[in-house]
Each structure stands twice: as structure tokens, then as C-alpha cells.
Coordinates of C-alpha atoms (C1' of nucleotides) in Angstrom, one line a residue:
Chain A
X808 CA 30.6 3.7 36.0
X809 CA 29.9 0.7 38.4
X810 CA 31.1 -2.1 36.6
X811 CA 31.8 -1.4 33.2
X812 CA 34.4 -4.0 33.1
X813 CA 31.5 -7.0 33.5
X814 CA 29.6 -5.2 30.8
X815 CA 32.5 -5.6 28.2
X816 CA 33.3 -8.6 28.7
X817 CA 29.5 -9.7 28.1
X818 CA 29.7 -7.6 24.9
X819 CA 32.2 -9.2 23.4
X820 CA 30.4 -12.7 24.3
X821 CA 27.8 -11.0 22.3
X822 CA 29.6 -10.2 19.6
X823 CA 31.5 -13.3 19.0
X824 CA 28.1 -14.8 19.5
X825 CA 26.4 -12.9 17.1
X826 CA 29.2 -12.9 14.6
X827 CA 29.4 -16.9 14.5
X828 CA 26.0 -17.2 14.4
X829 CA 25.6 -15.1 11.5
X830 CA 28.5 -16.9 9.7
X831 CA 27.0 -20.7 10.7
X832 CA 23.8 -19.8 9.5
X833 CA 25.1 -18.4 6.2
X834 CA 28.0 -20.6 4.9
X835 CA 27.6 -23.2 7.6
X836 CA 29.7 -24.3 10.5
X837 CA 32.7 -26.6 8.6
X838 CA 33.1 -23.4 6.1
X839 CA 33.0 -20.8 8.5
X840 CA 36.5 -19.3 9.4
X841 CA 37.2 -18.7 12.9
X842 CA 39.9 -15.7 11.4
X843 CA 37.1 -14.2 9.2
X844 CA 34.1 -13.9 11.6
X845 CA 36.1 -12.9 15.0
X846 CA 37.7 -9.8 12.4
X847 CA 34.1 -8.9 11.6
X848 CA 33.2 -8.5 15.3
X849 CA 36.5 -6.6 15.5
X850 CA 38.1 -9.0 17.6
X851 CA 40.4 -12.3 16.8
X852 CA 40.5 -15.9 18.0
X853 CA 41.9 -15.7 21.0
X854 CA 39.2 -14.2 22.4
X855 CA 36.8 -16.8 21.0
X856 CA 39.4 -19.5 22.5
X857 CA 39.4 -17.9 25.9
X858 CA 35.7 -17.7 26.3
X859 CA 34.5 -20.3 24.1
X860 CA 37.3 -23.1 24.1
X861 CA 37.5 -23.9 20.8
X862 CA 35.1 -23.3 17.9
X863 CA 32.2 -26.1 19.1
X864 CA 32.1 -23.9 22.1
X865 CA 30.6 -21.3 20.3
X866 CA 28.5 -23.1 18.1
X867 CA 27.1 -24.5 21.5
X868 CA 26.5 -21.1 22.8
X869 CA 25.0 -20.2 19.6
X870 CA 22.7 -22.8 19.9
X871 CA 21.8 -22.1 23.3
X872 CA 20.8 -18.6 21.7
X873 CA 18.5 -20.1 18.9
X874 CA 17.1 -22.4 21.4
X875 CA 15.9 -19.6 23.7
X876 CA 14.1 -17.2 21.5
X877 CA 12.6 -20.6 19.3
X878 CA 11.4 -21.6 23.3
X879 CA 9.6 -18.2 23.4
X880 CA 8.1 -18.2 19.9
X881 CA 6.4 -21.0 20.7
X882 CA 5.1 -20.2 23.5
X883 CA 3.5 -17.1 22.8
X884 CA 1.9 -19.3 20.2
X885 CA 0.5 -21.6 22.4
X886 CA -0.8 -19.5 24.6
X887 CA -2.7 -17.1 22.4
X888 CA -4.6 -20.1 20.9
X889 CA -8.5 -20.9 20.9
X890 CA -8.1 -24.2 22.5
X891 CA -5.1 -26.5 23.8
X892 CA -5.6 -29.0 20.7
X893 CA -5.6 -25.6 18.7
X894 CA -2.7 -24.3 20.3
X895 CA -0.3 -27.5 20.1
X896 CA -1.0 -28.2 16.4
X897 CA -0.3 -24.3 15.8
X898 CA 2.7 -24.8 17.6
X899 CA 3.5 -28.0 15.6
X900 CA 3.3 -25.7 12.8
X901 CA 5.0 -23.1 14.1
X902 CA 8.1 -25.3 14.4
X903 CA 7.7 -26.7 11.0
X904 CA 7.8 -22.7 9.7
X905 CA 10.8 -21.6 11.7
X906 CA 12.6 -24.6 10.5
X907 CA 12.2 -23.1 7.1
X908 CA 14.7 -19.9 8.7
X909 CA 17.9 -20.8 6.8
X910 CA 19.7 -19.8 9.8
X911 CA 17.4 -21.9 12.2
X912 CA 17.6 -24.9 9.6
X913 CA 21.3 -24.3 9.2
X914 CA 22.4 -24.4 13.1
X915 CA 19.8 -26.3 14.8
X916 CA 18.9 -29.4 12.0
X917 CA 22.1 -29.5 10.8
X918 CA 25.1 -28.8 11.4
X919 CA 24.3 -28.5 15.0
X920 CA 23.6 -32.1 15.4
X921 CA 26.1 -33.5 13.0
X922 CA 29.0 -31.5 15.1
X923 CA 27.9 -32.0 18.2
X924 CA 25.7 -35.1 18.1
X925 CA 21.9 -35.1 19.0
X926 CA 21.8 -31.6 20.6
X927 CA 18.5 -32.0 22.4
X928 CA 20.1 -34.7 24.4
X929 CA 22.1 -32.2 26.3
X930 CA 20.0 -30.6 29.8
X931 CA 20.9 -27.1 28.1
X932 CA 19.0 -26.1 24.3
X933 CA 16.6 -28.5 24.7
X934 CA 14.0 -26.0 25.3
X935 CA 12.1 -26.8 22.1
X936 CA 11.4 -30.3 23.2
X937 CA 10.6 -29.7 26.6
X938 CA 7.6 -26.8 25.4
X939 CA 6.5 -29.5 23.6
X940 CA 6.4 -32.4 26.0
X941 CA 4.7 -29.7 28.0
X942 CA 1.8 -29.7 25.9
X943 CA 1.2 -33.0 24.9
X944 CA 1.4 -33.5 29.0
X945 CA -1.5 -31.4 29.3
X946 CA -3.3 -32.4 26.5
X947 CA -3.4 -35.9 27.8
X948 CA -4.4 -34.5 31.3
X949 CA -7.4 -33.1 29.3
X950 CA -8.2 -36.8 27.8
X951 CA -7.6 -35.0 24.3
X952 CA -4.8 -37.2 23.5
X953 CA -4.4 -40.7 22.9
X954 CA -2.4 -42.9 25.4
X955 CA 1.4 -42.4 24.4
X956 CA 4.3 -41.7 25.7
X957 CA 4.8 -38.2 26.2
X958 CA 8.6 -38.0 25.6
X959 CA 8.3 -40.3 22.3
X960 CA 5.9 -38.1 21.5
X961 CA 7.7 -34.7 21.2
X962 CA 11.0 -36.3 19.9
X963 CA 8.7 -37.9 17.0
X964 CA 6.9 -34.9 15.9
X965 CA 10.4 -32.8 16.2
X966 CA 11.9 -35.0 13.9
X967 CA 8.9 -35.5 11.5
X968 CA 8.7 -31.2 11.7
X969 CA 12.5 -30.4 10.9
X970 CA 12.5 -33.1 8.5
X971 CA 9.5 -31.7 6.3
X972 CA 11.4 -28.7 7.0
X973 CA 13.9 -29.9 5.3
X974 CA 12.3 -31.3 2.5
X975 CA 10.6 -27.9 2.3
X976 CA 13.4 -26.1 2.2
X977 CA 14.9 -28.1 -0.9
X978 CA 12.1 -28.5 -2.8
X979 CA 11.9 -26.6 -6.2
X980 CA 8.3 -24.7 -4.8
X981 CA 8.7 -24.2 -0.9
X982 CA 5.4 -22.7 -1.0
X983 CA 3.1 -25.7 -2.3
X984 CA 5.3 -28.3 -0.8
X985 CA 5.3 -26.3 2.8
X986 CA 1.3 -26.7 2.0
X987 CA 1.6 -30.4 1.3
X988 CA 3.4 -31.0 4.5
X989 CA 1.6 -28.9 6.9
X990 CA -1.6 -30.8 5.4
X991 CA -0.2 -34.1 6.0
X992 CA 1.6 -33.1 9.3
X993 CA -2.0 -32.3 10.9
X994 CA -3.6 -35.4 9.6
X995 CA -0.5 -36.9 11.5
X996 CA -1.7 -35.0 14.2
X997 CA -5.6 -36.3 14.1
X998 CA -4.6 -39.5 14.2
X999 CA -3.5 -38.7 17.8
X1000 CA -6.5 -37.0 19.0
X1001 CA -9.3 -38.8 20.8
X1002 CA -12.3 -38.7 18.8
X1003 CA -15.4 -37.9 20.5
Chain B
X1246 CA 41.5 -63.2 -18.6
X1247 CA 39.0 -61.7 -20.6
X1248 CA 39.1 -58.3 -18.5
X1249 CA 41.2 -57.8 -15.8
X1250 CA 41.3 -54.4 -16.1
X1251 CA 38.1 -53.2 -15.8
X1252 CA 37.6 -55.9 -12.6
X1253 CA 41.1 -53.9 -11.1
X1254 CA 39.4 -50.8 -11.4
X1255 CA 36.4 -52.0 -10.1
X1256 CA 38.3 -53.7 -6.8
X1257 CA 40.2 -50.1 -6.7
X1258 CA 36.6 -48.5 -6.4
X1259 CA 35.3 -50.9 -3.9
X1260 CA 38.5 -50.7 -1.6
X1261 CA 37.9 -46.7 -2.0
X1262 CA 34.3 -47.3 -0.9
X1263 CA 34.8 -49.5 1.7
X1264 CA 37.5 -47.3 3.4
X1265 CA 35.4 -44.3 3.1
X1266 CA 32.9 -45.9 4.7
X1267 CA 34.5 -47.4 7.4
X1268 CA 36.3 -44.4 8.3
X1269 CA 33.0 -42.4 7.9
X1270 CA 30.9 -44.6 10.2
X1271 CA 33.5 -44.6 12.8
X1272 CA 35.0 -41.5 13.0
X1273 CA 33.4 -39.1 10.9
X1274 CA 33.3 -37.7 7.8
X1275 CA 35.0 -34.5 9.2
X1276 CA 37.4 -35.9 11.3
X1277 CA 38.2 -38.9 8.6
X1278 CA 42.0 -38.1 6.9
X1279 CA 41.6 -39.4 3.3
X1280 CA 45.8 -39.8 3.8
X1281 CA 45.1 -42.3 6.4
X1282 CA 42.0 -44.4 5.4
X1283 CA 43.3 -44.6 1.6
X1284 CA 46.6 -46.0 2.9
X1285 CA 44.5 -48.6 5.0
X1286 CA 43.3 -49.5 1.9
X1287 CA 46.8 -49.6 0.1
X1288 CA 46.3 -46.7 -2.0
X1289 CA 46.5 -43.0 -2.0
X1290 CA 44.6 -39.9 -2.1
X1291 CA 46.0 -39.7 -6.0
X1292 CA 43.5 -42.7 -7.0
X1293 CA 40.5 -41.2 -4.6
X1294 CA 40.1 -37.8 -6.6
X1295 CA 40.7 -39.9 -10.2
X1296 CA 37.6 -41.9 -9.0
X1297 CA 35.5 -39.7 -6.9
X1298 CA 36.0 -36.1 -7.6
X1299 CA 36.9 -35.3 -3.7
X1300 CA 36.0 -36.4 -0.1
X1301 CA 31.9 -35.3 -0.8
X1302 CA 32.8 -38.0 -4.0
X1303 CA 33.3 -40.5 -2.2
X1304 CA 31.1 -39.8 0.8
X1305 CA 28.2 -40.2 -2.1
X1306 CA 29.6 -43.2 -3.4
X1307 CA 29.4 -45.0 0.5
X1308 CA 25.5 -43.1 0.9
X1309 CA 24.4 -44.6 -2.2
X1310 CA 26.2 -48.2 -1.6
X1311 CA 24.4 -48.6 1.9
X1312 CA 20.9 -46.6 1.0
X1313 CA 20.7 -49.8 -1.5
X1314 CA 21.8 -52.5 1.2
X1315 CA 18.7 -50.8 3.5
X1316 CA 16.5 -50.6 0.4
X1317 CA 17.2 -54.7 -0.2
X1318 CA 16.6 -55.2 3.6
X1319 CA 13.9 -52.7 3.7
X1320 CA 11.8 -55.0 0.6
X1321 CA 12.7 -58.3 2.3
X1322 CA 11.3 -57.7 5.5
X1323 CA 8.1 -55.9 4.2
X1324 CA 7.6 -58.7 1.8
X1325 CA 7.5 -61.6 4.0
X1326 CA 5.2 -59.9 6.5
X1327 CA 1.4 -61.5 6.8
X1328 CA -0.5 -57.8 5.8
X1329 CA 0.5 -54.9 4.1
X1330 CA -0.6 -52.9 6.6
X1331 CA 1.8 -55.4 9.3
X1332 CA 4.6 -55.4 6.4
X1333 CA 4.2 -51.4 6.5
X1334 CA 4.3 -50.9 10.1
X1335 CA 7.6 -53.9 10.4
X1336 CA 9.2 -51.7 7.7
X1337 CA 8.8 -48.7 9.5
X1338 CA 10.0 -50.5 13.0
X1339 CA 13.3 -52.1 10.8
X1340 CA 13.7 -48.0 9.8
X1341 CA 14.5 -47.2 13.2
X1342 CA 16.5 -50.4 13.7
X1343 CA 18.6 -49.9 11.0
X1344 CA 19.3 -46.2 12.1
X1345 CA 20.7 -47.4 15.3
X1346 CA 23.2 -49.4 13.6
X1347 CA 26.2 -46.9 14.4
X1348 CA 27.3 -46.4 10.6
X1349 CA 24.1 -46.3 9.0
X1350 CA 23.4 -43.3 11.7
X1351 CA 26.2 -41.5 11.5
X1352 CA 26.5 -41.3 7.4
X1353 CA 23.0 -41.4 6.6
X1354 CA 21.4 -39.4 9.0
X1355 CA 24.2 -36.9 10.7
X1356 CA 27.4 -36.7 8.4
X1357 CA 25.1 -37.1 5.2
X1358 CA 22.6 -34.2 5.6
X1359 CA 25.3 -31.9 6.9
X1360 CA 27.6 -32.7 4.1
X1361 CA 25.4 -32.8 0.9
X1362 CA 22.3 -31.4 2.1
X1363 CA 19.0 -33.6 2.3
X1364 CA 20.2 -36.7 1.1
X1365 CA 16.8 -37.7 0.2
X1366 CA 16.5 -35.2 -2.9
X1367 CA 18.6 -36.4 -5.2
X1368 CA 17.4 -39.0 -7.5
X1369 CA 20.2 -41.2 -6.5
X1370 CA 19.9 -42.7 -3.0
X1371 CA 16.6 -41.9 -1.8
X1372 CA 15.6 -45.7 -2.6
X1373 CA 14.6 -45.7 1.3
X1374 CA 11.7 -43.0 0.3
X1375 CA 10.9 -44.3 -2.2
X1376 CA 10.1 -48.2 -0.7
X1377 CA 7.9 -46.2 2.0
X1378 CA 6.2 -44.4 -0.6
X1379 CA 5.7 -47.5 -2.5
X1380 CA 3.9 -49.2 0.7
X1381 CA 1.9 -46.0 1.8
X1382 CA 0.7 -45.9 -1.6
X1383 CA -0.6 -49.3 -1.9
X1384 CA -2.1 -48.9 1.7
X1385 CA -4.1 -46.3 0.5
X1386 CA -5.7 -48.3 -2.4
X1387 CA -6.5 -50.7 -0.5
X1388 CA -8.3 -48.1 1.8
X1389 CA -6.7 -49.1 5.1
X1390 CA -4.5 -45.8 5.3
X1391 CA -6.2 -42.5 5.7
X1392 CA -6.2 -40.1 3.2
X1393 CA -2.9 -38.3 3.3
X1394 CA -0.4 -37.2 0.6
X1395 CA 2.0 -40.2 0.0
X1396 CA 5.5 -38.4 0.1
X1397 CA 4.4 -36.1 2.6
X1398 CA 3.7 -39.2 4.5
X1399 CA 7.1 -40.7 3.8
X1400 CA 9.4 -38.1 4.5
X1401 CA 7.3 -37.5 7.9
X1402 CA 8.0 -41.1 9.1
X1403 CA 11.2 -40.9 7.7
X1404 CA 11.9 -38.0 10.1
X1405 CA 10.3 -39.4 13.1
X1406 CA 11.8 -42.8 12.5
X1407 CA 15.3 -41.1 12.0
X1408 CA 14.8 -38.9 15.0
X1409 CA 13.7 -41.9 17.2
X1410 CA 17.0 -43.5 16.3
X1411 CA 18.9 -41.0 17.5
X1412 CA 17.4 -40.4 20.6
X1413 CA 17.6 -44.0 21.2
X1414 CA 21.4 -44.5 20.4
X1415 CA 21.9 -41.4 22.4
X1416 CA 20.1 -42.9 25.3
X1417 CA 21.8 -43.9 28.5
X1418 CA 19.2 -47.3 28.5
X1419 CA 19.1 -48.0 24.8
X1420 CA 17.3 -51.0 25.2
X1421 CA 14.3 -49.1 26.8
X1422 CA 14.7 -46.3 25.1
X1423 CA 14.0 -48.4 22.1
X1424 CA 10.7 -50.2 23.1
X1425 CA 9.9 -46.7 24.4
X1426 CA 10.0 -45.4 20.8
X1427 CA 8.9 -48.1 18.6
X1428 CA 5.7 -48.3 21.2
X1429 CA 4.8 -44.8 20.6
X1430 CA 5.7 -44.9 16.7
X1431 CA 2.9 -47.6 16.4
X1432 CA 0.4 -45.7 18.0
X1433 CA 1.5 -43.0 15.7
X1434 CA 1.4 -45.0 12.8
X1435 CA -2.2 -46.8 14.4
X1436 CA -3.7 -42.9 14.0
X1437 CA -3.3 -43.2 10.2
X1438 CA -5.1 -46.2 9.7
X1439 CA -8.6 -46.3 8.7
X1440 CA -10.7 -48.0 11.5
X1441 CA -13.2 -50.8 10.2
Chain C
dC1408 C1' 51.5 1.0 45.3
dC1409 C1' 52.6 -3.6 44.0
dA1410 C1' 51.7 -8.3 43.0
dC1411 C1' 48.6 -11.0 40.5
dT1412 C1' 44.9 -12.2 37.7
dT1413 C1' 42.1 -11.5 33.6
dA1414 C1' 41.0 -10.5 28.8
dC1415 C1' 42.4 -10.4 25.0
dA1416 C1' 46.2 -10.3 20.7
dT1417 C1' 50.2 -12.2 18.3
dA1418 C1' 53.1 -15.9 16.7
dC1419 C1' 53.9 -20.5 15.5
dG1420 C1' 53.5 -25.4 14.3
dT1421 C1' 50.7 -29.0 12.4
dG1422 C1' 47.7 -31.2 9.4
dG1423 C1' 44.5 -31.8 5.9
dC1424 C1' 42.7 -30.6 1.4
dG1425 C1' 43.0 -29.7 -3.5
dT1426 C1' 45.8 -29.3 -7.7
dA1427 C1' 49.4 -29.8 -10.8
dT1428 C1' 52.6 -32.8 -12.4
dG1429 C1' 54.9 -37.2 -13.1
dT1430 C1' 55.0 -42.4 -14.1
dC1431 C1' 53.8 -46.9 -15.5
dG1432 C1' 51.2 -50.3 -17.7
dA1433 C1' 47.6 -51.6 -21.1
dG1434 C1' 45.7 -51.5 -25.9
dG1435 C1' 45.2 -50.2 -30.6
dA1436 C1' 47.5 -48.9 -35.2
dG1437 C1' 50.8 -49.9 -38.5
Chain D
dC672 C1' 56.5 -56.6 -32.9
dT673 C1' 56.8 -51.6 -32.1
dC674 C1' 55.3 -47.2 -31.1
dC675 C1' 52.1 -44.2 -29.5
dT676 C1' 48.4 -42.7 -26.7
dC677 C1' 45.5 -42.8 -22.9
dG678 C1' 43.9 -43.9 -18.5
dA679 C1' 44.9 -45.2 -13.6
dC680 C1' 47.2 -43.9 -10.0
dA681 C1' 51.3 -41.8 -7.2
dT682 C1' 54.1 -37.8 -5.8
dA683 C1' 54.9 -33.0 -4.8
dC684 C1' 53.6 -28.6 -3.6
dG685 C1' 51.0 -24.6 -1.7
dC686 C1' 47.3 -22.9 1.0
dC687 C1' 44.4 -22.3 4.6
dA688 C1' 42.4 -23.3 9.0
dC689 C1' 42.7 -24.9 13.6
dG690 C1' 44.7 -25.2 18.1
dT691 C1' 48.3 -23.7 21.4
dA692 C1' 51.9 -21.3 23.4
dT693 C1' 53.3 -16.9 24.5
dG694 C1' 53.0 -11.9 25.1
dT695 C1' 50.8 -7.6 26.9
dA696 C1' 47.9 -4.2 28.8
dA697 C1' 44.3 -3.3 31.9
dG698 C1' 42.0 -4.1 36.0
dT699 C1' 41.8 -5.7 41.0
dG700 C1' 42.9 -7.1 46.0
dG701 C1' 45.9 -6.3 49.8

DNA sequence: CCACTTACATACGTGGCGTATGTCGAGGAG
DNA sequence: CTCCTCGACATACGCCACGTATGTAAGTGG
């Protein structure tokens, strides 16, 4: 064994990881105790102190998780779509839907930002935001979009996704109100396309 | 004195409120001791759970007192404007205003949601909604909004304008960062309108 | 092989929340 | 006027969770 000793120590990163993030997404960050979760990964809280700091270290680690895969969703989305207008109001959508994900809804549009303030102002987990900036960019390369500010853009439509996420998630009938909003969110959308 | 009694409870209940929701807006609901902030307001926590219930009690108390506040100031402004369609598009603008007033932000749109869930759902408190609602809804009979479900249309501008606010306050150049967003939420709002 | 660091566990103090209990003053009944 | 009741609030207690200080065993460089 070369260097079992590095391997360890990232598993039990990934186990305190996995472990709070399965205990923030469930009964939420403030009711989430440190004692309970670091015994289910078999371990206690001095290991979460010494590799985390203190508890909002590992919620921003966890975050940083949920970032990265949400980046890659939507980007395989993207990409496998018809056209660019397509492909960002798919991936528009796509947000919208995987803010319906308790967990994702949980961590990322709530208690992630009320702990540690706007999280997509930090250069880390802002992954989501930059993929979309990304494509409005191009999109207004193309002459597809109207003139506005990219940046403005993307934080707009984030907030107007998780939001209807939100509302979504609370409503008595998720399934038509998710309709309702994903109608209205693309006619939100057309009003931003050039017309030809 | 007719009834001093009920006006003492009363003041006890406002001073309750008003401690709560300084504490809230400065520090946090989280991080506010109800020990300390009902002491500033020469009382204890004995009188704060006869009132209230507990600290989420009192934390709806505060959202409710200020969601009416920014309902009154929300009417006002889009009252006195020269069209509906400006008075819409001020109101929306004083939305994103108002969320970068450091209390309003922090207990309406980060300790709020985290604490209680979507604010906006319960009947109670969603006056903010329901003003935008009211205005979309005209806007359409008149036939200078496109056609696009009113409280999906709300809550999607409520989210965007919410979002902007935070991104603003977060900002390094506020100021900017401000004229930044409100620039791009009118062009936003400029796709929704029906072109003559 | 030994000193030193690293990766955890254990032990302790503090503080905040919620509840159970106590007290005091205001009104109504007689 | 007196007594009794009830509501408004204060006090007292226990519990739980966090953070920190300390301990320990395993690994690593010289």
C-alpha cells in the first residue's frame, strides 16, 4: 500500500461530508446535531472540528459538493440541446426542477444562504451562476438575446428559478403549480429573446 | 382611564416586537439571545412565550409588522406614479430598494425563509404578493402585459427582485451594483410588456 | 530508533432554549 | 368593601448543543 494513509483521511472527509449533508438536507442545518451525524459516519466531532473548523465549515464543503454535480447537470443539458436558445431555457428549467430536490432546496436556497450569507458571492460554489452567465454570454454573441447585462442576468433568473422552486415546493399540488411556473418562467424567458 | 390595561399589554407587545426585530435585523435570528434583547426592552423571556408562543412567535410577529410597513410603501409609490404600467415597473424597482435596507433583508428574505419556510405562503404576511399581483393583474386587463399567469408572475419578480438585492448588498460597489440590476430588471420587465 | 507531527477521541464549560412554577395586580361577584 | 379568580409576567430548573482544551495513538522524517 502506497499511501493508504492520504486515502483515509479523504474518506473520512467523505464521510463527514456525506453524513452532514444527509442530515442538512433532511432536518435542516440549525436542527442537525453535530453529535448525531458524526456517530452515524462512525466518527465524532473532533474530527469534524479538525477538518472542517466548526460546523459552517462543513456546511461550506457540502455546498461545494452540491454545487459541483448541479454545475454538471446542467451542463450535460445544455449541451445535448437542439439549439443554444433551446438549450439555455432547458437549463433554466432544469434549475427550476432540481430546486424542487428537498436536499438541493434545503442546502442551497436555504439554509445555505441564511448561514452563510449569499453563497454565490463566494469565488468557490458558484458554479451554477457562472454555467449560466456562460450561456447567456453566448447567446448574446449569437444576437439571440436582447442587450443586458449578462451578470444581472443569471443572478435574476437564479433567483426567479429557486424562488418558483420554492413556491413549488410548498404548494398544496407541486405538479400543476411546477406547470404554472415553468409556463410563466419561459414566457419570462421570450421576453428576452430577439424576435426575428 | 377607560383601559389601561389592555393599552399596557399592547405597549408590552410592541416593546416585544420592536426588540425582536431589532435584534433580528442586526444580528440574526440565530445568533439573537431572547435573554438579552428582552432585557433591552425591560422585560424577560417569561412575558415573550406568554405573548408569542417562542422565538419563531415572535419572529412572525416582526415579519408580519414590516411585510405591512412595505405593503403601505409598496401602494403609495405605485399609486402616485403617471401609468400603471410606470407605477408597476417603480414598484418593482422600490422591491429591490427596500430589500437592500439591511433589516428588511435579513428577516424577510434570509432569516425568514430559513426559519418558517416560504414566508410568502401563509395567508398572513404575503401582503407584498399580493400588491404585485394586484398590479400584474390590472396590467393585463388593460392589455399592456403579455399573457402570463399572474401569481406565477409575482412570485418570479419577487425572486429576481429579492435575489437582485442581495447580490447588490453583497457587492463590494453597491452603488453600481444597484444601477447594474435595476437596468437589467427593466429590460426584464420591458419583455413582458405588450408592444404597440 | 526517536522526536515530532497529524488525525482523531474524550472531557469540560458555557450558553441558550423551553417548561414548570411562582407572584402580583386587576376585575367581577356577593 | 372583600374575596376570589384569572391573566400577565417573572423566576427557577433541566437539557442539549456547540466550541475548546486536552489526551492518545499512529504515522513520518532524520
Amino acid at each position: 500500500m502506497r499511501k493508504p494513509r492520504e486515502e483515509m483521511i479523504a474518506e473520512t472527509r467523505a464521510k463527514l461530508i456525506a453524513a452532514g449533508r444527509c442530515a442538512f438536507g433532511t432536518v435542516g442545518y440549525a436542527e442537525a446535531s453535530m453529535d448525531d451525524f458524526t456517530a452515524e459516519a462512525g466518527l465524532t466531532r473532533g474530527a469534524l472540528y479538525h477538518h472542517f473548523g466548526d460546523k459552517k465549515g462543513l456546511l461550506q464543503a457540502v455546498i461545494q459538493q452540491i454545487d459541483a454535480e448541479m454545475t454538471a447537470r446542467l451542463h450535460t443539458i445544455s449541451a445535448g440541446a437542439p439549439s443554444r436558445w433551446e438549450g439555455f431555457v432547458e437549463e433554466c428549467v432544469a434549475y427550476i426542477e432540481m430546486a424542487l430536490e428537498p436536499e438541493i432546496q434545503r442546502i442551497m436556497f436555504r439554509d445555505g444562504p441564511a448561514v452563510l450569507g449569499d453563497v454565490s458571492q463566494w469565488p468557490t460554489s458558484n458554479g451554477c451562476i457562472a454555467a449560466l452567465s456562460h450561456s447567456i454570454e453566448q447567446l448574446k454573441d449569437d444576437g439571440v438575446m436582447a442587450d443586458i447585462d449578462t451578470e444581472t442576468a443569471a443572478r435574476l433568473i437564479n433567483g426567479a428559478s429557486s424562488h418558483a422552486a420554492l413556491w413549488i415546493a410548498k404548494s398544496e399540488t407541486p405538479e400543476e403549480t411546477s406547470k404554472r411556473a415553468v409556463r410563466g418562467f419561459r414566457t419570462l424567458l421570450d421576453g428576452l429573446r430577439v424576435k426575428a
